[in-house]
Amino acid sequence: MSPEELPDAILDAAYPIPYHPPLSRRRWLVAALRLRAAAEADGGVGFYKVDDATGKVTRLRKECPNAECGAGTFMANHFDRHYCGKCGLTYVYNQQA
């Protein structure tokens, strides 16, 4: 049987209409995906950097010193602070006038 010969009730179950989120949510999602694709195309925003000549690995982000976070939990770099999303620890940079 082809899809044209099936009743509408069976077609609705077999071929559900995909859900589309509201337009504002879709715009936000498309913008976020474009930013992620651009970051990956530029080599990505990583946590480590490997020097090709020496093979030395350097961390690009600060690790959280809190004991509850554990090793390998990195803090986010903001323009005025470091922030841990897991425990909420924040280090604010010195504001020099």
PDB file as gemmi writes it, atoms N, CA and C in Angstrom:
CRYST1    1.000    1.000    1.000  90.00  90.00  90.00 P 1                      
ATOM      1  N   MET A   1       0.830  -1.185   0.000  1.00  0.00           N  
ATOM      2  CA  MET A   1       0.000   0.000   0.000  1.00  0.00           C  
ATOM      3  C   MET A   1       0.872   1.246   0.000  1.00  0.00           C  
ATOM      4  N   SER A   2       0.517   2.207  -0.790  1.00  0.00           N  
ATOM      5  CA  SER A   2       1.259   3.463  -0.817  1.00  0.00           C  
ATOM      6  C   SER A   2       0.645   4.434   0.193  1.00  0.00           C  
ATOM      7  N   PRO A   3       1.362   5.478   0.585  1.00  0.00           N  
ATOM      8  CA  PRO A   3       0.815   6.438   1.547  1.00  0.00           C  
ATOM      9  C   PRO A   3      -0.455   7.126   1.064  1.00  0.00           C  
ATOM     10  N   GLU A   4      -0.673   7.204  -0.244  1.00  0.00           N  
ATOM     11  CA  GLU A   4      -1.882   7.845  -0.760  1.00  0.00           C  
ATOM     12  C   GLU A   4      -3.125   7.004  -0.479  1.00  0.00           C  
ATOM     13  N   GLU A   5      -2.971   5.681  -0.352  1.00  0.00           N  
ATOM     14  CA  GLU A   5      -4.102   4.785  -0.158  1.00  0.00           C  
ATOM     15  C   GLU A   5      -4.477   4.604   1.308  1.00  0.00           C  
ATOM     16  N   LEU A   6      -3.648   5.042   2.249  1.00  0.00           N  
ATOM     17  CA  LEU A   6      -3.910   4.843   3.669  1.00  0.00           C  
ATOM     18  C   LEU A   6      -4.893   5.879   4.197  1.00  0.00           C  
ATOM     19  N   PRO A   7      -5.719   5.512   5.194  1.00  0.00           N  
ATOM     20  CA  PRO A   7      -6.614   6.491   5.811  1.00  0.00           C  
ATOM     21  C   PRO A   7      -5.819   7.548   6.579  1.00  0.00           C  
ATOM     22  N   ASP A   8      -6.466   8.692   6.833  1.00  0.00           N  
ATOM     23  CA  ASP A   8      -5.788   9.807   7.494  1.00  0.00           C  
ATOM     24  C   ASP A   8      -5.312   9.459   8.896  1.00  0.00           C  
ATOM     25  N   ALA A   9      -6.060   8.664   9.651  1.00  0.00           N  
ATOM     26  CA  ALA A   9      -5.674   8.322  11.018  1.00  0.00           C  
ATOM     27  C   ALA A   9      -4.368   7.534  11.033  1.00  0.00           C  
ATOM     28  N   ILE A  10      -4.216   6.628  10.092  1.00  0.00           N  
ATOM     29  CA  ILE A  10      -2.986   5.840  10.022  1.00  0.00           C  
ATOM     30  C   ILE A  10      -1.832   6.722   9.558  1.00  0.00           C  
ATOM     31  N   LEU A  11      -2.100   7.629   8.633  1.00  0.00           N  
ATOM     32  CA  LEU A  11      -1.049   8.530   8.163  1.00  0.00           C  
ATOM     33  C   LEU A  11      -0.541   9.429   9.278  1.00  0.00           C  
ATOM     34  N   ASP A  12      -1.461   9.923  10.123  1.00  0.00           N  
ATOM     35  CA  ASP A  12      -1.048  10.788  11.224  1.00  0.00           C  
ATOM     36  C   ASP A  12      -0.148  10.043  12.199  1.00  0.00           C  
ATOM     37  N   ALA A  13      -0.420   8.765  12.423  1.00  0.00           N  
ATOM     38  CA  ALA A  13       0.404   7.980  13.336  1.00  0.00           C  
ATOM     39  C   ALA A  13       1.734   7.608  12.696  1.00  0.00           C  
ATOM     40  N   ALA A  14       1.711   7.314  11.405  1.00  0.00           N  
ATOM     41  CA  ALA A  14       2.926   6.859  10.732  1.00  0.00           C  
ATOM     42  C   ALA A  14       3.835   8.008  10.327  1.00  0.00           C  
ATOM     43  N   TYR A  15       3.244   9.125   9.965  1.00  0.00           N  
ATOM     44  CA  TYR A  15       4.013  10.277   9.508  1.00  0.00           C  
ATOM     45  C   TYR A  15       3.651  11.504  10.345  1.00  0.00           C  
ATOM     46  N   PRO A  16       4.135  11.572  11.595  1.00  0.00           N  
ATOM     47  CA  PRO A  16       3.750  12.705  12.446  1.00  0.00           C  
ATOM     48  C   PRO A  16       4.345  14.012  11.925  1.00  0.00           C  
ATOM     49  N   ILE A  17       3.627  15.078  12.143  1.00  0.00           N  
ATOM     50  CA  ILE A  17       4.104  16.406  11.754  1.00  0.00           C  
ATOM     51  C   ILE A  17       5.133  16.847  12.783  1.00  0.00           C  
ATOM     52  N   PRO A  18       6.329  17.238  12.365  1.00  0.00           N  
ATOM     53  CA  PRO A  18       7.354  17.631  13.340  1.00  0.00           C  
ATOM     54  C   PRO A  18       6.962  18.903  14.073  1.00  0.00           C  
ATOM     55  N   TYR A  19       7.345  18.967  15.335  1.00  0.00           N  
ATOM     56  CA  TYR A  19       7.062  20.136  16.166  1.00  0.00           C  
ATOM     57  C   TYR A  19       8.078  21.225  15.862  1.00  0.00           C  
ATOM     58  N   HIS A  20       7.616  22.449  15.693  1.00  0.00           N  
ATOM     59  CA  HIS A  20       8.495  23.591  15.499  1.00  0.00           C  
ATOM     60  C   HIS A  20       8.347  24.518  16.692  1.00  0.00           C  
ATOM     61  N   PRO A  21       9.422  24.817  17.386  1.00  0.00           N  
ATOM     62  CA  PRO A  21       9.322  25.742  18.517  1.00  0.00           C  
ATOM     63  C   PRO A  21       8.945  27.134  18.028  1.00  0.00           C  
ATOM     64  N   PRO A  22       8.535  28.018  18.926  1.00  0.00           N  
ATOM     65  CA  PRO A  22       8.189  29.383  18.527  1.00  0.00           C  
ATOM     66  C   PRO A  22       9.348  30.052  17.797  1.00  0.00           C  
ATOM     67  N   LEU A  23       9.015  31.050  16.995  1.00  0.00           N  
ATOM     68  CA  LEU A  23      10.006  31.669  16.125  1.00  0.00           C  
ATOM     69  C   LEU A  23      11.161  32.280  16.903  1.00  0.00           C  
ATOM     70  N   SER A  24      10.872  32.910  18.049  1.00  0.00           N  
ATOM     71  CA  SER A  24      11.956  33.531  18.806  1.00  0.00           C  
ATOM     72  C   SER A  24      12.939  32.477  19.304  1.00  0.00           C  
ATOM     73  N   ARG A  25      12.441  31.344  19.739  1.00  0.00           N  
ATOM     74  CA  ARG A  25      13.308  30.252  20.189  1.00  0.00           C  
ATOM     75  C   ARG A  25      14.127  29.726  19.012  1.00  0.00           C  
ATOM     76  N   ARG A  26      13.506  29.594  17.853  1.00  0.00           N  
ATOM     77  CA  ARG A  26      14.234  29.105  16.683  1.00  0.00           C  
ATOM     78  C   ARG A  26      15.314  30.080  16.263  1.00  0.00           C  
ATOM     79  N   ARG A  27      15.027  31.369  16.315  1.00  0.00           N  
ATOM     80  CA  ARG A  27      16.049  32.358  15.964  1.00  0.00           C  
ATOM     81  C   ARG A  27      17.237  32.256  16.906  1.00  0.00           C  
ATOM     82  N   TRP A  28      16.950  32.095  18.197  1.00  0.00           N  
ATOM     83  CA  TRP A  28      18.027  31.968  19.179  1.00  0.00           C  
ATOM     84  C   TRP A  28      18.842  30.712  18.901  1.00  0.00           C  
ATOM     85  N   LEU A  29      18.172  29.617  18.593  1.00  0.00           N  
ATOM     86  CA  LEU A  29      18.857  28.356  18.345  1.00  0.00           C  
ATOM     87  C   LEU A  29      19.731  28.441  17.098  1.00  0.00           C  
ATOM     88  N   VAL A  30      19.231  29.056  16.042  1.00  0.00           N  
ATOM     89  CA  VAL A  30      20.011  29.198  14.812  1.00  0.00           C  
ATOM     90  C   VAL A  30      21.244  30.055  15.062  1.00  0.00           C  
ATOM     91  N   ALA A  31      21.079  31.138  15.827  1.00  0.00           N  
ATOM     92  CA  ALA A  31      22.223  31.990  16.140  1.00  0.00           C  
ATOM     93  C   ALA A  31      23.261  31.231  16.955  1.00  0.00           C  
ATOM     94  N   ALA A  32      22.811  30.438  17.919  1.00  0.00           N  
ATOM     95  CA  ALA A  32      23.742  29.665  18.739  1.00  0.00           C  
ATOM     96  C   ALA A  32      24.476  28.624  17.900  1.00  0.00           C  
ATOM     97  N   LEU A  33      23.774  27.979  16.993  1.00  0.00           N  
ATOM     98  CA  LEU A  33      24.420  26.983  16.138  1.00  0.00           C  
ATOM     99  C   LEU A  33      25.419  27.620  15.187  1.00  0.00           C  
ATOM    100  N   ARG A  34      25.108  28.818  14.691  1.00  0.00           N  
ATOM    101  CA  ARG A  34      26.065  29.516  13.832  1.00  0.00           C  
ATOM    102  C   ARG A  34      27.330  29.875  14.599  1.00  0.00           C  
ATOM    103  N   LEU A  35      27.167  30.347  15.844  1.00  0.00           N  
ATOM    104  CA  LEU A  35      28.339  30.679  16.652  1.00  0.00           C  
ATOM    105  C   LEU A  35      29.185  29.442  16.919  1.00  0.00           C  
ATOM    106  N   ARG A  36      28.535  28.320  17.219  1.00  0.00           N  
ATOM    107  CA  ARG A  36      29.270  27.088  17.486  1.00  0.00           C  
ATOM    108  C   ARG A  36      30.010  26.622  16.235  1.00  0.00           C  
ATOM    109  N   ALA A  37      29.358  26.699  15.082  1.00  0.00           N  
ATOM    110  CA  ALA A  37      29.995  26.281  13.834  1.00  0.00           C  
ATOM    111  C   ALA A  37      31.181  27.176  13.503  1.00  0.00           C  
ATOM    112  N   ALA A  38      31.045  28.484  13.756  1.00  0.00           N  
ATOM    113  CA  ALA A  38      32.152  29.402  13.497  1.00  0.00           C  
ATOM    114  C   ALA A  38      33.321  29.114  14.429  1.00  0.00           C  
ATOM    115  N   ALA A  39      33.027  28.805  15.690  1.00  0.00           N  
ATOM    116  CA  ALA A  39      34.093  28.498  16.641  1.00  0.00           C  
ATOM    117  C   ALA A  39      34.812  27.210  16.258  1.00  0.00           C  
ATOM    118  N   GLU A  40      34.063  26.206  15.816  1.00  0.00           N  
ATOM    119  CA  GLU A  40      34.687  24.949  15.409  1.00  0.00           C  
ATOM    120  C   GLU A  40      35.503  25.125  14.136  1.00  0.00           C  
ATOM    121  N   ALA A  41      35.072  26.004  13.249  1.00  0.00           N  
ATOM    122  CA  ALA A  41      35.812  26.240  12.012  1.00  0.00           C  
ATOM    123  C   ALA A  41      37.135  26.945  12.286  1.00  0.00           C  
ATOM    124  N   ASP A  42      37.174  27.767  13.336  1.00  0.00           N  
ATOM    125  CA  ASP A  42      38.391  28.486  13.689  1.00  0.00           C  
ATOM    126  C   ASP A  42      39.301  27.675  14.598  1.00  0.00           C  
ATOM    127  N   GLY A  43      39.019  26.426  14.804  1.00  0.00           N  
ATOM    128  CA  GLY A  43      39.846  25.600  15.662  1.00  0.00           C  
ATOM    129  C   GLY A  43      39.206  25.350  17.009  1.00  0.00           C  
ATOM    130  N   GLY A  44      38.063  25.939  17.260  1.00  0.00           N  
ATOM    131  CA  GLY A  44      37.326  25.685  18.488  1.00  0.00           C  
ATOM    132  C   GLY A  44      37.840  26.471  19.673  1.00  0.00           C  
ATOM    133  N   VAL A  45      36.981  26.590  20.637  1.00  0.00           N  
ATOM    134  CA  VAL A  45      37.338  27.227  21.898  1.00  0.00           C  
ATOM    135  C   VAL A  45      37.633  26.081  22.844  1.00  0.00           C  
ATOM    136  N   GLY A  46      38.892  25.730  22.970  1.00  0.00           N  
ATOM    137  CA  GLY A  46      39.246  24.551  23.730  1.00  0.00           C  
ATOM    138  C   GLY A  46      39.671  24.864  25.145  1.00  0.00           C  
ATOM    139  N   PHE A  47      39.972  23.824  25.860  1.00  0.00           N  
ATOM    140  CA  PHE A  47      40.446  23.945  27.220  1.00  0.00           C  
ATOM    141  C   PHE A  47      41.961  23.786  27.293  1.00  0.00           C  
ATOM    142  N   TYR A  48      42.551  23.205  26.263  1.00  0.00           N  
ATOM    143  CA  TYR A  48      43.989  22.982  26.223  1.00  0.00           C  
ATOM    144  C   TYR A  48      44.558  23.482  24.903  1.00  0.00           C  
ATOM    145  N   LYS A  49      45.851  23.767  24.934  1.00  0.00           N  
ATOM    146  CA  LYS A  49      46.564  24.141  23.720  1.00  0.00           C  
ATOM    147  C   LYS A  49      47.845  23.321  23.689  1.00  0.00           C  
ATOM    148  N   VAL A  50      48.131  22.709  22.559  1.00  0.00           N  
ATOM    149  CA  VAL A  50      49.319  21.872  22.418  1.00  0.00           C  
ATOM    150  C   VAL A  50      50.292  22.586  21.498  1.00  0.00           C  
ATOM    151  N   ASP A  51      51.510  22.788  21.985  1.00  0.00           N  
ATOM    152  CA  ASP A  51      52.556  23.395  21.173  1.00  0.00           C  
ATOM    153  C   ASP A  51      53.092  22.325  20.223  1.00  0.00           C  
ATOM    154  N   ASP A  52      53.020  22.598  18.932  1.00  0.00           N  
ATOM    155  CA  ASP A  52      53.422  21.596  17.942  1.00  0.00           C  
ATOM    156  C   ASP A  52      54.915  21.297  17.983  1.00  0.00           C  
ATOM    157  N   ALA A  53      55.721  22.294  18.273  1.00  0.00           N  
ATOM    158  CA  ALA A  53      57.170  22.095  18.247  1.00  0.00           C  
ATOM    159  C   ALA A  53      57.642  21.242  19.421  1.00  0.00           C  
ATOM    160  N   THR A  54      57.172  21.557  20.618  1.00  0.00           N  
ATOM    161  CA  THR A  54      57.654  20.853  21.803  1.00  0.00           C  
ATOM    162  C   THR A  54      56.705  19.773  22.290  1.00  0.00           C  
ATOM    163  N   GLY A  55      55.429  19.840  21.887  1.00  0.00           N  
ATOM    164  CA  GLY A  55      54.450  18.874  22.369  1.00  0.00           C  
ATOM    165  C   GLY A  55      53.946  19.188  23.762  1.00  0.00           C  
ATOM    166  N   LYS A  56      54.259  20.381  24.268  1.00  0.00           N  
ATOM    167  CA  LYS A  56      53.857  20.763  25.618  1.00  0.00           C  
ATOM    168  C   LYS A  56      52.383  21.181  25.625  1.00  0.00           C  
ATOM    169  N   VAL A  57      51.650  20.715  26.636  1.00  0.00           N  
ATOM    170  CA  VAL A  57      50.228  21.018  26.773  1.00  0.00           C  
ATOM    171  C   VAL A  57      50.060  22.117  27.815  1.00  0.00           C  
ATOM    172  N   THR A  58      49.330  23.170  27.448  1.00  0.00           N  
ATOM    173  CA  THR A  58      49.040  24.255  28.395  1.00  0.00           C  
ATOM    174  C   THR A  58      47.534  24.392  28.527  1.00  0.00           C  
ATOM    175  N   ARG A  59      47.086  24.722  29.743  1.00  0.00           N  
ATOM    176  CA  ARG A  59      45.663  24.939  29.983  1.00  0.00           C  
ATOM    177  C   ARG A  59      45.300  26.350  29.564  1.00  0.00           C  
ATOM    178  N   LEU A  60      44.180  26.498  28.871  1.00  0.00           N  
ATOM    179  CA  LEU A  60      43.725  27.814  28.455  1.00  0.00           C  
ATOM    180  C   LEU A  60      42.766  28.430  29.467  1.00  0.00           C  
ATOM    181  N   ARG A  61      42.213  27.633  30.344  1.00  0.00           N  
ATOM    182  CA  ARG A  61      41.275  28.132  31.343  1.00  0.00           C  
ATOM    183  C   ARG A  61      41.737  27.741  32.733  1.00  0.00           C  
ATOM    184  N   LYS A  62      41.264  28.503  33.707  1.00  0.00           N  
ATOM    185  CA  LYS A  62      41.622  28.263  35.098  1.00  0.00           C  
ATOM    186  C   LYS A  62      40.772  27.114  35.642  1.00  0.00           C  
ATOM    187  N   GLU A  63      41.388  26.209  36.399  1.00  0.00           N  
ATOM    188  CA  GLU A  63      40.640  25.130  37.032  1.00  0.00           C  
ATOM    189  C   GLU A  63      40.059  25.618  38.344  1.00  0.00           C  
ATOM    190  N   CYS A  64      38.894  25.096  38.701  1.00  0.00           N  
ATOM    191  CA  CYS A  64      38.244  25.489  39.948  1.00  0.00           C  
ATOM    192  C   CYS A  64      38.976  24.835  41.121  1.00  0.00           C  
ATOM    193  N   PRO A  65      39.376  25.634  42.134  1.00  0.00           N  
ATOM    194  CA  PRO A  65      40.102  25.065  43.265  1.00  0.00           C  
ATOM    195  C   PRO A  65      39.196  24.442  44.324  1.00  0.00           C  
ATOM    196  N   ASN A  66      37.891  24.574  44.196  1.00  0.00           N  
ATOM    197  CA  ASN A  66      36.962  24.060  45.193  1.00  0.00           C  
ATOM    198  C   ASN A  66      37.010  22.532  45.210  1.00  0.00           C  
ATOM    199  N   ALA A  67      36.959  21.952  46.411  1.00  0.00           N  
ATOM    200  CA  ALA A  67      37.076  20.503  46.556  1.00  0.00           C  
ATOM    201  C   ALA A  67      35.856  19.768  46.003  1.00  0.00           C  
ATOM    202  N   GLU A  68      34.666  20.376  46.056  1.00  0.00           N  
ATOM    203  CA  GLU A  68      33.470  19.681  45.586  1.00  0.00           C  
ATOM    204  C   GLU A  68      33.419  19.563  44.060  1.00  0.00           C  
ATOM    205  N   CYS A  69      34.151  20.414  43.357  1.00  0.00           N  
ATOM    206  CA  CYS A  69      34.142  20.357  41.890  1.00  0.00           C  
ATOM    207  C   CYS A  69      35.029  19.234  41.369  1.00  0.00           C  
ATOM    208  N   GLY A  70      36.141  19.011  41.981  1.00  0.00           N  
ATOM    209  CA  GLY A  70      37.033  17.959  41.531  1.00  0.00           C  
ATOM    210  C   GLY A  70      37.957  18.426  40.419  1.00  0.00           C  
ATOM    211  N   ALA A  71      38.879  17.562  40.054  1.00  0.00           N  
ATOM    212  CA  ALA A  71      39.853  17.903  39.027  1.00  0.00           C  
ATOM    213  C   ALA A  71      39.189  17.934  37.661  1.00  0.00           C  
ATOM    214  N   GLY A  72      39.660  18.829  36.817  1.00  0.00           N  
ATOM    215  CA  GLY A  72      39.156  18.915  35.456  1.00  0.00           C  
ATOM    216  C   GLY A  72      37.934  19.785  35.290  1.00  0.00           C  
ATOM    217  N   THR A  73      37.506  20.481  36.343  1.00  0.00           N  
ATOM    218  CA  THR A  73      36.388  21.414  36.226  1.00  0.00           C  
ATOM    219  C   THR A  73      36.966  22.789  35.967  1.00  0.00           C  
ATOM    220  N   PHE A  74      36.696  23.323  34.795  1.00  0.00           N  
ATOM    221  CA  PHE A  74      37.270  24.600  34.405  1.00  0.00           C  
ATOM    222  C   PHE A  74      36.306  25.738  34.683  1.00  0.00           C  
ATOM    223  N   MET A  75      36.883  26.901  34.952  1.00  0.00           N  
ATOM    224  CA  MET A  75      36.092  28.096  35.208  1.00  0.00           C  
ATOM    225  C   MET A  75      35.899  28.854  33.897  1.00  0.00           C  
ATOM    226  N   ALA A  76      34.749  29.496  33.768  1.00  0.00           N  
ATOM    227  CA  ALA A  76      34.444  30.270  32.570  1.00  0.00           C  
ATOM    228  C   ALA A  76      35.197  31.591  32.616  1.00  0.00           C  
ATOM    229  N   ASN A  77      35.694  32.019  31.455  1.00  0.00           N  
ATOM    230  CA  ASN A  77      36.373  33.308  31.359  1.00  0.00           C  
ATOM    231  C   ASN A  77      35.377  34.360  30.907  1.00  0.00           C  
ATOM    232  N   HIS A  78      35.121  35.336  31.769  1.00  0.00           N  
ATOM    233  CA  HIS A  78      34.304  36.487  31.409  1.00  0.00           C  
ATOM    234  C   HIS A  78      35.221  37.697  31.325  1.00  0.00           C  
ATOM    235  N   PHE A  79      34.695  38.817  30.838  1.00  0.00           N  
ATOM    236  CA  PHE A  79      35.548  39.991  30.647  1.00  0.00           C  
ATOM    237  C   PHE A  79      36.004  40.588  31.970  1.00  0.00           C  
ATOM    238  N   ASP A  80      35.296  40.320  33.069  1.00  0.00           N  
ATOM    239  CA  ASP A  80      35.672  40.914  34.346  1.00  0.00           C  
ATOM    240  C   ASP A  80      35.834  39.897  35.466  1.00  0.00           C  
ATOM    241  N   ARG A  81      35.715  38.600  35.168  1.00  0.00           N  
ATOM    242  CA  ARG A  81      35.768  37.610  36.242  1.00  0.00           C  
ATOM    243  C   ARG A  81      35.995  36.205  35.679  1.00  0.00           C  
ATOM    244  N   HIS A  82      36.355  35.275  36.587  1.00  0.00           N  
ATOM    245  CA  HIS A  82      36.338  33.832  36.336  1.00  0.00           C  
ATOM    246  C   HIS A  82      35.156  33.285  37.132  1.00  0.00           C  
ATOM    247  N   TYR A  83      34.401  32.350  36.559  1.00  0.00           N  
ATOM    248  CA  TYR A  83      33.212  31.836  37.225  1.00  0.00           C  
ATOM    249  C   TYR A  83      33.129  30.326  37.039  1.00  0.00           C  
ATOM    250  N   CYS A  84      32.850  29.618  38.137  1.00  0.00           N  
ATOM    251  CA  CYS A  84      32.640  28.174  38.083  1.00  0.00           C  
ATOM    252  C   CYS A  84      31.139  27.916  38.031  1.00  0.00           C  
ATOM    253  N   GLY A  85      30.677  27.269  36.986  1.00  0.00           N  
ATOM    254  CA  GLY A  85      29.260  26.994  36.834  1.00  0.00           C  
ATOM    255  C   GLY A  85      28.766  25.869  37.716  1.00  0.00           C  
ATOM    256  N   LYS A  86      29.667  25.079  38.269  1.00  0.00           N  
ATOM    257  CA  LYS A  86      29.258  23.950  39.093  1.00  0.00           C  
ATOM    258  C   LYS A  86      29.009  24.362  40.538  1.00  0.00           C  
ATOM    259  N   CYS A  87      29.937  25.125  41.118  1.00  0.00           N  
ATOM    260  CA  CYS A  87      29.793  25.505  42.527  1.00  0.00           C  
ATOM    261  C   CYS A  87      29.476  26.983  42.714  1.00  0.00           C  
ATOM    262  N   GLY A  88      29.637  27.802  41.682  1.00  0.00           N  
ATOM    263  CA  GLY A  88      29.314  29.222  41.781  1.00  0.00           C  
ATOM    264  C   GLY A  88      30.451  30.092  42.274  1.00  0.00           C  
ATOM    265  N   LEU A  89      31.633  29.541  42.410  1.00  0.00           N  
ATOM    266  CA  LEU A  89      32.780  30.324  42.860  1.00  0.00           C  
ATOM    267  C   LEU A  89      33.141  31.363  41.805  1.00  0.00           C  
ATOM    268  N   THR A  90      33.379  32.605  42.243  1.00  0.00           N  
ATOM    269  CA  THR A  90      33.668  33.696  41.318  1.00  0.00           C  
ATOM    270  C   THR A  90      34.909  34.435  41.780  1.00  0.00           C  
ATOM    271  N   TYR A  91      35.824  34.672  40.864  1.00  0.00           N  
ATOM    272  CA  TYR A  91      36.980  35.530  41.097  1.00  0.00           C  
ATOM    273  C   TYR A  91      36.824  36.747  40.204  1.00  0.00           C  
ATOM    274  N   VAL A  92      36.754  37.940  40.817  1.00  0.00           N  
ATOM    275  CA  VAL A  92      36.591  39.177  40.060  1.00  0.00           C  
ATOM    276  C   VAL A  92      37.963  39.790  39.860  1.00  0.00           C  
ATOM    277  N   TYR A  93      38.232  40.268  38.624  1.00  0.00           N  
ATOM    278  CA  TYR A  93      39.496  40.928  38.338  1.00  0.00           C  
ATOM    279  C   TYR A  93      39.555  42.263  39.062  1.00  0.00           C  
ATOM    280  N   ASN A  94      40.764  42.733  39.351  1.00  0.00           N  
ATOM    281  CA  ASN A  94      40.931  44.057  39.959  1.00  0.00           C  
ATOM    282  C   ASN A  94      40.535  45.128  38.956  1.00  0.00           C  
ATOM    283  N   GLN A  95      39.672  46.044  39.382  1.00  0.00           N  
ATOM    284  CA  GLN A  95      39.241  47.149  38.532  1.00  0.00           C  
ATOM    285  C   GLN A  95      40.144  48.344  38.796  1.00  0.00           C  
ATOM    286  N   GLN A  96      41.050  48.655  37.876  1.00  0.00           N  
ATOM    287  CA  GLN A  96      41.964  49.786  38.024  1.00  0.00           C  
ATOM    288  C   GLN A  96      41.388  50.961  37.255  1.00  0.00           C  
ATOM    289  N   ALA A  97      41.252  52.106  37.932  1.00  0.00           N  
ATOM    290  CA  ALA A  97      40.666  53.282  37.280  1.00  0.00           C  
ATOM    291  C   ALA A  97      41.702  54.140  36.618  1.00  0.00           C  
TER     292      ALA A  97                                                      
END                                                                             
